[in-house]
mmCIF file of C-alpha atoms in Angstrom:
data_model
loop_
_atom_site.group_PDB
_atom_site.id
_atom_site.type_symbol
_atom_site.label_atom_id
_atom_site.label_comp_id
_atom_site.label_asym_id
_atom_site.label_seq_id
_atom_site.Cartn_x
_atom_site.Cartn_y
_atom_site.Cartn_z
ATOM 1 C CA ASP A 95 -10.980 -17.536 12.891
ATOM 2 C CA SER A 96 -8.339 -15.017 12.314
ATOM 3 C CA GLY A 97 -9.451 -12.584 15.458
ATOM 4 C CA VAL A 98 -10.264 -9.995 13.093
ATOM 5 C CA THR A 99 -13.994 -8.798 13.291
ATOM 6 C CA GLN A 100 -15.750 -7.012 10.109
ATOM 7 C CA THR A 101 -19.119 -5.736 10.328
ATOM 8 C CA PRO A 102 -21.466 -5.896 8.108
ATOM 9 C CA LYS A 103 -20.684 -9.089 6.195
ATOM 10 C CA HIS A 104 -22.806 -7.482 3.345
ATOM 11 C CA LEU A 105 -24.007 -4.218 2.425
ATOM 12 C CA ILE A 106 -26.496 -3.371 -0.378
ATOM 13 C CA THR A 107 -27.249 0.290 -1.238
ATOM 14 C CA ALA A 108 -27.706 2.586 -4.341
ATOM 15 C CA THR A 109 -25.332 4.908 -6.365
ATOM 16 C CA GLY A 110 -24.644 8.324 -4.769
ATOM 17 C CA GLN A 111 -24.891 6.747 -1.272
ATOM 18 C CA ARG A 112 -22.397 6.976 1.609
ATOM 19 C CA VAL A 113 -21.442 3.940 3.707
ATOM 20 C CA THR A 114 -19.347 3.102 6.467
ATOM 21 C CA LEU A 115 -17.560 -0.400 6.741
ATOM 22 C CA ARG A 116 -16.014 -1.282 10.390
ATOM 23 C CA CYS A 117 -12.978 -3.217 11.461
ATOM 24 C CA SER A 118 -12.072 -4.535 14.748
ATOM 25 C CA PRO A 119 -8.216 -5.828 15.106
ATOM 26 C CA ARG A 120 -7.361 -8.866 16.694
ATOM 27 C CA SER A 121 -6.710 -7.954 20.503
ATOM 28 C CA GLY A 122 -3.228 -5.971 21.116
ATOM 29 C CA ASP A 123 -2.630 -5.196 17.290
ATOM 30 C CA LEU A 124 -2.021 -1.874 16.233
ATOM 31 C CA SER A 125 -1.963 -1.958 12.621
ATOM 32 C CA VAL A 126 -5.177 -2.040 10.251
ATOM 33 C CA TYR A 127 -5.053 -2.360 6.825
ATOM 34 C CA TRP A 128 -7.958 -1.951 4.311
ATOM 35 C CA TYR A 129 -7.991 -3.896 1.095
ATOM 36 C CA GLN A 130 -10.389 -3.986 -1.731
ATOM 37 C CA GLN A 131 -10.907 -6.915 -3.908
ATOM 38 C CA SER A 132 -13.257 -6.582 -7.095
ATOM 39 C CA LEU A 133 -13.130 -9.514 -9.897
ATOM 40 C CA ASP A 134 -11.037 -7.589 -12.271
ATOM 41 C CA GLN A 135 -8.567 -5.731 -10.045
ATOM 42 C CA GLY A 136 -7.860 -8.530 -7.516
ATOM 43 C CA LEU A 137 -6.703 -7.651 -4.162
ATOM 44 C CA GLN A 138 -5.727 -4.174 -3.926
ATOM 45 C CA PHE A 139 -4.138 -2.187 -0.780
ATOM 46 C CA LEU A 140 -6.336 0.834 0.196
ATOM 47 C CA ILE A 141 -4.852 2.463 3.501
ATOM 48 C CA GLN A 142 -2.926 1.366 6.910
ATOM 49 C CA TYR A 143 -3.244 2.874 10.089
ATOM 50 C CA TYR A 144 -0.885 2.275 13.212
ATOM 51 C CA ASN A 145 -2.008 3.225 16.532
ATOM 52 C CA GLY A 146 -4.461 5.732 15.077
ATOM 53 C CA GLU A 147 -2.389 7.318 12.684
ATOM 54 C CA GLU A 148 -2.087 6.885 8.944
ATOM 55 C CA ARG A 149 0.907 4.912 7.781
ATOM 56 C CA ALA A 150 0.620 4.055 4.100
ATOM 57 C CA LYS A 151 -1.702 4.956 1.270
ATOM 58 C CA GLY A 152 -2.382 2.940 -1.646
ATOM 59 C CA ASN A 153 -4.946 3.059 -4.419
ATOM 60 C CA ILE A 154 -7.614 4.807 -2.082
ATOM 61 C CA LEU A 155 -9.945 7.190 -3.997
ATOM 62 C CA GLU A 156 -10.460 10.561 -2.900
ATOM 63 C CA ARG A 157 -14.300 9.298 -2.097
ATOM 64 C CA PHE A 158 -12.837 6.996 0.621
ATOM 65 C CA SER A 159 -11.578 7.932 3.809
ATOM 66 C CA ALA A 160 -10.519 5.697 6.870
ATOM 67 C CA GLN A 161 -9.672 6.562 10.528
ATOM 68 C CA GLN A 162 -8.590 4.360 13.477
ATOM 69 C CA PHE A 163 -10.033 5.130 16.630
ATOM 70 C CA PRO A 164 -8.617 5.144 20.167
ATOM 71 C CA ASP A 165 -9.900 2.004 20.983
ATOM 72 C CA LEU A 166 -7.913 0.524 17.604
ATOM 73 C CA HIS A 167 -11.128 -0.425 15.601
ATOM 74 C CA SER A 168 -10.893 1.048 12.296
ATOM 75 C CA GLU A 169 -13.859 2.545 9.938
ATOM 76 C CA LEU A 170 -13.625 3.046 6.366
ATOM 77 C CA ASN A 171 -16.202 5.444 4.715
ATOM 78 C CA LEU A 172 -17.004 5.319 1.115
ATOM 79 C CA SER A 173 -19.253 8.036 -0.201
ATOM 80 C CA SER A 174 -20.765 9.150 -3.378
ATOM 81 C CA LEU A 175 -20.729 5.434 -4.230
ATOM 82 C CA GLU A 176 -20.691 4.175 -7.975
ATOM 83 C CA LEU A 177 -21.406 0.923 -9.580
ATOM 84 C CA GLY A 178 -17.662 0.277 -9.705
ATOM 85 C CA ASP A 179 -17.414 0.086 -5.937
ATOM 86 C CA SER A 180 -18.868 -2.917 -5.729
ATOM 87 C CA ALA A 181 -16.618 -5.283 -4.368
ATOM 88 C CA LEU A 182 -15.039 -7.262 -1.290
ATOM 89 C CA TYR A 183 -13.312 -4.804 1.061
ATOM 90 C CA PHE A 184 -11.275 -6.691 3.676
ATOM 91 C CA CYS A 185 -9.413 -5.223 6.557
ATOM 92 C CA ALA A 186 -6.359 -6.838 8.355
ATOM 93 C CA SER A 187 -4.262 -6.321 11.482
ATOM 94 C CA SER A 188 -0.783 -7.056 12.768
ATOM 95 C CA GLY A 189 0.760 -6.791 15.883
ATOM 96 C CA GLN A 190 3.179 -4.187 17.234
ATOM 97 C CA GLY A 191 6.799 -4.403 15.893
ATOM 98 C CA SER A 192 5.797 -7.168 13.736
ATOM 99 C CA ASN A 193 4.851 -6.781 10.295
ATOM 100 C CA GLU A 194 5.571 -10.188 9.236
ATOM 101 C CA LYS A 195 2.119 -11.587 9.126
ATOM 102 C CA LEU A 196 -1.270 -9.828 8.578
ATOM 103 C CA PHE A 197 -4.540 -11.425 9.842
ATOM 104 C CA PHE A 198 -7.469 -10.722 7.533
ATOM 105 C CA GLY A 199 -10.914 -10.560 8.402
ATOM 106 C CA SER A 200 -14.055 -12.255 6.557
ATOM 107 C CA GLY A 201 -14.634 -9.322 4.641
ATOM 108 C CA THR A 202 -17.558 -6.977 3.673
ATOM 109 C CA GLN A 203 -19.351 -7.666 0.385
ATOM 110 C CA LEU A 204 -20.624 -4.272 -0.993
ATOM 111 C CA SER A 205 -22.950 -4.166 -3.758
ATOM 112 C CA VAL A 206 -24.071 -0.899 -5.384
ATOM 113 C CA LEU A 207 -27.195 -1.026 -7.388
ATOM 114 C CA ASP B 247 8.357 -4.651 -4.313
ATOM 115 C CA ALA B 248 10.272 -7.105 -6.507
ATOM 116 C CA LYS B 249 7.788 -8.592 -8.834
ATOM 117 C CA THR B 250 6.949 -12.450 -8.487
ATOM 118 C CA THR B 251 5.800 -14.843 -11.199
ATOM 119 C CA GLN B 252 3.356 -17.839 -10.790
ATOM 120 C CA PRO B 253 1.655 -20.134 -12.718
ATOM 121 C CA THR B 254 -1.970 -19.117 -13.294
ATOM 122 C CA SER B 255 -3.337 -22.619 -12.214
ATOM 123 C CA MET B 256 -2.284 -26.350 -11.391
ATOM 124 C CA ASP B 257 -4.091 -29.179 -10.162
ATOM 125 C CA CYS B 258 -3.020 -31.621 -7.421
ATOM 126 C CA ALA B 259 -4.489 -34.964 -6.596
ATOM 127 C CA GLU B 260 -5.932 -35.150 -3.118
ATOM 128 C CA GLY B 261 -3.361 -37.100 -0.460
ATOM 129 C CA ARG B 262 -0.512 -36.220 -2.876
ATOM 130 C CA ALA B 263 2.221 -33.306 -2.260
ATOM 131 C CA ALA B 264 1.476 -30.186 -4.050
ATOM 132 C CA ASN B 265 4.456 -28.166 -5.356
ATOM 133 C CA LEU B 266 3.870 -24.573 -5.854
ATOM 134 C CA PRO B 267 6.681 -22.739 -7.884
ATOM 135 C CA CYS B 268 7.475 -18.995 -7.527
ATOM 136 C CA ASN B 269 9.992 -16.831 -9.631
ATOM 137 C CA HIS B 270 11.247 -13.636 -7.861
ATOM 138 C CA SER B 271 14.406 -13.114 -10.075
ATOM 139 C CA THR B 272 14.876 -9.318 -8.558
ATOM 140 C CA ILE B 273 14.396 -10.137 -5.035
ATOM 141 C CA SER B 274 16.570 -7.854 -2.805
ATOM 142 C CA GLY B 275 19.105 -8.876 0.007
ATOM 143 C CA ASN B 276 16.333 -8.028 2.572
ATOM 144 C CA GLU B 277 13.430 -9.085 1.204
ATOM 145 C CA TYR B 278 11.442 -11.958 2.451
ATOM 146 C CA VAL B 279 9.477 -14.468 0.682
ATOM 147 C CA TYR B 280 5.762 -15.083 2.136
ATOM 148 C CA TRP B 281 3.072 -16.950 0.971
ATOM 149 C CA TYR B 282 -0.655 -16.364 1.404
ATOM 150 C CA ARG B 283 -3.810 -18.271 0.198
ATOM 151 C CA GLN B 284 -7.398 -17.305 -0.071
ATOM 152 C CA ILE B 285 -10.015 -19.881 0.030
ATOM 153 C CA HIS B 286 -13.257 -18.656 -2.266
ATOM 154 C CA SER B 287 -14.120 -15.209 -1.126
ATOM 155 C CA GLN B 288 -12.438 -15.675 2.503
ATOM 156 C CA GLY B 289 -10.114 -13.154 3.948
ATOM 157 C CA PRO B 290 -6.501 -14.323 2.843
ATOM 158 C CA GLN B 291 -4.614 -16.451 5.213
ATOM 159 C CA TYR B 292 -0.709 -16.421 6.017
ATOM 160 C CA ILE B 293 0.787 -19.820 5.283
ATOM 161 C CA ILE B 294 4.372 -19.023 5.808
ATOM 162 C CA HIS B 295 7.549 -16.778 5.229
ATOM 163 C CA GLY B 296 11.187 -17.164 4.841
ATOM 164 C CA LEU B 297 14.458 -15.095 4.030
ATOM 165 C CA LYS B 298 17.109 -17.892 2.643
ATOM 166 C CA ASN B 299 16.880 -20.757 4.684
ATOM 167 C CA ASN B 300 14.110 -23.372 4.111
ATOM 168 C CA GLU B 301 11.251 -23.047 6.534
ATOM 169 C CA THR B 302 8.517 -25.777 7.960
ATOM 170 C CA ASN B 303 5.277 -25.320 9.546
ATOM 171 C CA GLU B 304 1.945 -27.207 10.473
ATOM 172 C CA MET B 305 0.762 -26.116 7.066
ATOM 173 C CA ALA B 306 3.734 -26.292 4.671
ATOM 174 C CA SER B 307 7.116 -26.157 3.706
ATOM 175 C CA LEU B 308 9.109 -23.384 1.859
ATOM 176 C CA ILE B 309 12.139 -23.954 -0.078
ATOM 177 C CA ILE B 310 14.095 -21.132 -1.069
ATOM 178 C CA THR B 311 16.790 -21.673 -3.886
ATOM 179 C CA GLU B 312 20.332 -20.581 -2.880
ATOM 180 C CA ASP B 313 20.530 -17.386 -5.134
ATOM 181 C CA ARG B 314 16.994 -16.793 -3.738
ATOM 182 C CA LYS B 315 15.706 -16.203 -7.127
ATOM 183 C CA SER B 316 12.754 -18.608 -6.866
ATOM 184 C CA SER B 317 11.005 -20.804 -4.294
ATOM 185 C CA THR B 318 8.724 -23.293 -3.912
ATOM 186 C CA LEU B 319 5.540 -23.866 -1.493
ATOM 187 C CA ILE B 320 5.130 -27.472 -0.765
ATOM 188 C CA LEU B 321 1.575 -28.923 0.855
ATOM 189 C CA PRO B 322 2.836 -32.096 1.880
ATOM 190 C CA HIS B 323 -0.754 -34.107 1.902
ATOM 191 C CA ALA B 324 -3.314 -31.948 -0.109
ATOM 192 C CA THR B 325 -6.703 -32.282 1.182
ATOM 193 C CA LEU B 326 -9.934 -30.910 -0.749
ATOM 194 C CA ARG B 327 -9.975 -27.753 1.715
ATOM 195 C CA ASP B 328 -6.397 -26.685 0.180
ATOM 196 C CA THR B 329 -8.146 -25.572 -3.030
ATOM 197 C CA ALA B 330 -7.631 -22.057 -3.133
ATOM 198 C CA VAL B 331 -5.684 -19.105 -5.107
ATOM 199 C CA TYR B 332 -2.231 -19.080 -3.499
ATOM 200 C CA TYR B 333 -0.013 -15.910 -3.302
ATOM 201 C CA CYS B 334 3.740 -15.463 -3.503
ATOM 202 C CA ILE B 335 4.830 -12.198 -2.216
ATOM 203 C CA VAL B 336 8.177 -10.442 -1.519
ATOM 204 C CA ARG B 337 8.557 -7.753 0.851
ATOM 205 C CA VAL B 338 10.969 -6.434 3.577
ATOM 206 C CA PRO B 339 9.143 -6.842 6.898
ATOM 207 C CA PHE B 340 9.178 -3.916 9.539
ATOM 208 C CA ASN B 341 9.742 -1.576 6.421
ATOM 209 C CA ASP B 342 7.137 -2.305 3.717
ATOM 210 C CA TYR B 343 3.789 -2.366 5.825
ATOM 211 C CA LYS B 344 1.298 -3.518 2.876
ATOM 212 C CA LEU B 345 1.131 -6.678 1.182
ATOM 213 C CA SER B 346 1.241 -6.222 -2.526
ATOM 214 C CA PHE B 347 -0.919 -9.285 -3.907
ATOM 215 C CA GLY B 348 -0.577 -10.432 -7.492
ATOM 216 C CA ALA B 349 -2.789 -12.902 -9.513
ATOM 217 C CA GLY B 350 -1.681 -15.804 -7.871
ATOM 218 C CA THR B 351 -1.956 -19.560 -8.239
ATOM 219 C CA THR B 352 -5.288 -21.141 -8.582
ATOM 220 C CA VAL B 353 -4.988 -24.693 -7.080
ATOM 221 C CA THR B 354 -7.476 -27.156 -7.412
ATOM 222 C CA VAL B 355 -7.241 -30.550 -5.589
ATOM 223 C CA ARG B 356 -9.240 -33.226 -6.905
ATOM 224 C CA ALA B 357 -10.481 -36.249 -5.314
#
């Protein structure tokens, strides 16, 4: 158990809909990262937050947004969903002052039908 | 990020050592070598990292060549549970916040 909690584990929705994925980092970790893993793209970095502020942005679509709340949990919002958004979405966290190790959650499997 | 090159796949016999190579010929002086693995559809798991000295922990050993252009991850006694995709990543900690995953090496441990 990495200590990172992601909910829900599975999500099935239709095209055009909007969903929210939730992540609770390990206790005390200030950084949260979001990754997308699809069959043809591998693990792609989306975005990172540190203590509530966006720190780095990767290949995140404009239809996607994220935020980190004062209690350090994070949400990834995906809107106007398309079939190609079907993927595993992972959240990871790392500790203050240490970017050495990222601890990943078990992921949310999103299926857009 | 410096790019890494890993074999696409490899097999290993259960109980034997698994040696996973990684080439990172363009690595810069302040970049570390990290290894993660992903067991089928689970979240990636940190294994080990190092700068230039060999490292060992409870999971594996990391051997980095003197010129730092390549490294080898050693799983000393592979078990069936070690079947996974293994990723070799180079990055500067405390600066490059993200991990950039490549295709990795699919390791299959056979009984």
